[in-house]
Amino acid sequence: MSEHVTQWLSAYQDGELRGGKRHHVETHLAECEVCQAALDDLQGLSTLLHEVLAPEFTSPERLSAQVNLRLPRVHAQSIEHKVWEAGWWLIPVSLLSVWMLVTAVGWIGDFVSAANRWGLFDTTAVGMIDMGPVQVETLPAWLVSESSAEWAGALSGLGLLQGDGLAWATRVESFARNTLPLFVWQVAIAVLYLGWLAIWWVRHTRQEEGQLLDVSGLPSKMN
């Protein structure tokens, strides 16, 4: 008996042998029990592999749908929502503009007051008010006005508009007319800005929590 043909069995099983080589293998198999047993084992293995179910692959359409579900959702925004968002972001810009305007007005008031003290403007009183020995030109403007004449006369009668009292009245006028309004405006603007910042932080936190909830719910929806 010639040598075994086990090296040709796979090709013979797959039908790849032709002509004399195929005839030689068939003749050998008819005479050799060892090679015939090897061929039977090879055929059994091939049958077993064909019986095993092929794994189910996800179709491209389904895979694309699953990927889209995992992506963060971007909801279509209406025109009203976009306008509201634009107005929302204009709030800090408006507050900053008002703060700059108030600051500029304060600086202009300080400049006018300094120029008035230096005699750059004509501050001659239009009317004279009788307050005893006190000269009208030396009094603060708020005491010279017609609406404050009686109040100024009473202070003059008590001697509060002379010496240190006059200096105190001048400082009170400067604080009430310049410093206090500017301070109140700046505090109000700061409070409004802090309120806007707090609301923005709450909205931003809720949006992040909503995105996390959407992403965490995707696996359950896909299953």
XYZ file of C-alpha atoms in Angstrom:
223
model
C 0.000 0.000 0.000
C 1.338 3.427 -0.927
C 1.795 6.303 1.489
C -1.229 7.938 3.104
C -2.946 10.871 1.384
C -4.110 12.705 4.488
C -2.598 15.956 3.220
C -5.058 15.893 0.300
C -8.177 15.004 2.226
C -9.286 18.597 2.923
C -8.971 19.551 -0.737
C -10.781 16.368 -1.732
C -13.570 17.100 0.734
C -13.978 20.624 -0.655
C -13.998 19.352 -4.267
C -10.813 21.151 -5.244
C -8.962 18.115 -6.661
C -9.215 17.408 -10.383
C -8.015 14.800 -12.829
C -5.376 12.296 -11.895
C -4.860 13.629 -8.370
C -8.519 13.078 -7.510
C -8.466 9.591 -9.038
C -5.341 8.755 -7.063
C -6.941 9.832 -3.764
C -10.144 7.892 -4.464
C -8.179 4.754 -5.315
C -6.130 5.111 -2.159
C -9.203 5.615 0.023
C -10.704 2.395 -1.331
C -7.657 0.482 -0.144
C -6.583 2.393 3.057
C -8.802 2.225 6.114
C -6.720 4.844 7.974
C -7.223 7.516 5.338
C -10.893 6.586 4.984
C -11.373 7.021 8.738
C -9.633 10.394 8.577
C -11.955 11.419 5.740
C -14.993 10.339 7.755
C -13.825 12.442 10.696
C -13.296 15.409 8.409
C -16.777 15.039 6.927
C -18.300 14.774 10.411
C -16.529 17.943 11.486
C -17.743 19.773 8.393
C -21.312 18.652 9.058
C -21.087 19.802 12.673
C -19.798 23.222 11.644
C -22.666 23.648 9.205
C -25.182 22.774 11.893
C -23.885 25.450 14.265
C -25.983 28.633 13.925
C -24.109 31.673 12.716
C -24.137 34.614 15.150
C -26.754 37.252 14.489
C -25.166 40.509 13.418
C -26.885 43.847 13.930
C -28.102 45.411 10.730
C -26.617 48.803 9.743
C -30.005 50.493 10.155
C -30.484 49.152 13.670
C -26.900 49.996 14.627
C -27.376 53.572 13.395
C -30.589 53.883 15.422
C -28.839 52.637 18.561
C -25.990 55.127 18.103
C -28.451 57.978 17.627
C -30.233 57.008 20.841
C -26.972 57.214 22.762
C -26.160 60.691 21.474
C -27.225 63.704 23.613
C -30.619 64.933 22.591
C -30.927 68.424 21.145
C -34.532 69.579 21.146
C -35.758 71.919 18.466
C -36.095 75.387 19.905
C -38.968 77.631 18.965
C -38.524 81.252 17.959
C -40.106 82.403 21.220
C -37.644 80.316 23.217
C -34.690 81.749 21.297
C -35.955 85.296 21.837
C -36.409 84.582 25.543
C -32.876 83.178 25.792
C -31.466 86.246 24.028
C -33.353 88.515 26.430
C -32.110 86.448 29.354
C -28.478 87.001 28.369
C -29.131 90.707 27.782
C -29.947 91.167 31.476
C -26.310 91.202 32.716
C -25.333 93.391 29.756
C -28.070 95.872 30.673
C -27.037 95.849 34.330
C -23.439 96.521 33.343
C -24.555 99.384 31.095
C -26.633 100.933 33.886
C -23.730 100.568 36.310
C -21.393 102.318 33.858
C -23.970 105.092 33.352
C -24.425 105.605 37.092
C -20.671 105.662 37.607
C -20.242 108.180 34.795
C -22.967 110.392 36.265
C -21.206 110.240 39.635
C -17.914 111.250 38.070
C -19.578 114.121 36.225
C -21.207 115.276 39.460
C -17.856 115.210 41.242
C -16.290 117.183 38.412
C -19.054 119.797 38.486
C -18.768 120.104 42.263
C -15.006 120.534 42.043
C -15.370 123.113 39.284
C -17.961 124.947 41.369
C -15.596 125.058 44.327
C -12.851 126.416 42.111
C -15.139 129.198 40.896
C -15.411 127.974 37.301
C -19.203 128.339 37.321
C -21.360 131.335 38.290
C -23.112 130.342 41.513
C -24.666 133.709 42.344
C -27.969 133.131 44.127
C -31.045 134.202 42.227
C -32.917 135.149 45.383
C -31.765 136.117 48.864
C -33.190 134.491 51.980
C -33.084 136.209 55.317
C -31.287 133.899 57.746
C -29.777 136.389 60.102
C -26.021 136.750 60.181
C -25.459 133.790 57.810
C -24.551 134.674 54.218
C -26.581 132.846 51.589
C -23.553 132.415 49.363
C -21.871 130.239 51.985
C -24.797 127.850 52.417
C -25.280 124.536 50.617
C -27.599 124.630 47.627
C -30.257 122.455 49.284
C -30.637 124.999 52.104
C -30.939 127.928 49.710
C -33.794 126.429 47.693
C -37.273 127.857 48.208
C -38.661 124.569 49.523
C -36.029 124.477 52.306
C -36.184 128.124 53.330
C -38.139 127.558 56.543
C -35.959 124.585 57.480
C -32.811 126.609 56.828
C -34.181 129.555 58.844
C -34.853 127.292 61.821
C -31.336 125.852 61.694
C -29.895 129.348 61.439
C -31.883 130.483 64.486
C -30.385 127.616 66.484
C -26.901 128.573 65.394
C -26.349 125.322 63.503
C -25.318 127.033 60.273
C -22.205 128.682 61.620
C -18.687 127.318 61.919
C -18.642 123.551 62.321
C -22.391 123.362 61.800
C -22.064 124.891 58.345
C -19.267 122.478 57.440
C -21.421 119.600 58.668
C -24.361 120.794 56.552
C -22.083 120.991 53.516
C -20.831 117.451 54.034
C -24.397 116.187 54.505
C -25.405 117.849 51.258
C -22.470 116.321 49.382
C -23.194 112.863 50.782
C -26.954 113.066 50.152
C -26.619 114.423 46.630
C -23.624 112.463 45.321
C -22.398 109.563 47.443
C -25.671 108.128 48.742
C -27.552 107.850 45.407
C -24.501 106.385 43.718
C -24.066 103.856 46.525
C -27.752 102.879 46.448
C -27.668 102.409 42.684
C -24.548 100.265 42.817
C -25.948 98.096 45.620
C -29.209 97.630 43.708
C -27.340 96.666 40.531
C -25.131 94.237 42.472
C -28.177 92.594 44.091
C -29.907 92.229 40.722
C -26.785 90.728 39.173
C -26.348 88.250 42.033
C -30.001 87.258 41.669
C -29.535 86.693 37.932
C -26.385 84.660 38.624
C -28.225 82.465 41.152
C -31.092 81.818 38.722
C -28.611 80.991 35.946
C -26.811 78.505 38.206
C -30.097 76.768 39.103
C -31.143 76.535 35.438
C -27.717 75.244 34.395
C -27.764 72.581 37.120
C -31.248 71.410 36.138
C -30.237 71.154 32.479
C -27.232 68.991 33.370
C -29.403 66.746 35.555
C -31.919 66.393 32.727
C -29.207 65.338 30.278
C -27.904 62.761 32.743
C -31.403 61.339 33.166
C -31.827 61.070 29.390
C -28.512 59.258 28.953
C -29.129 56.867 31.868
C -32.524 55.933 30.455
C -31.192 54.939 27.033
C -30.071 51.352 27.857
C -33.482 50.444 29.275
C -35.203 51.842 26.183
C -32.899 49.908 23.862
C -33.501 46.656 25.717
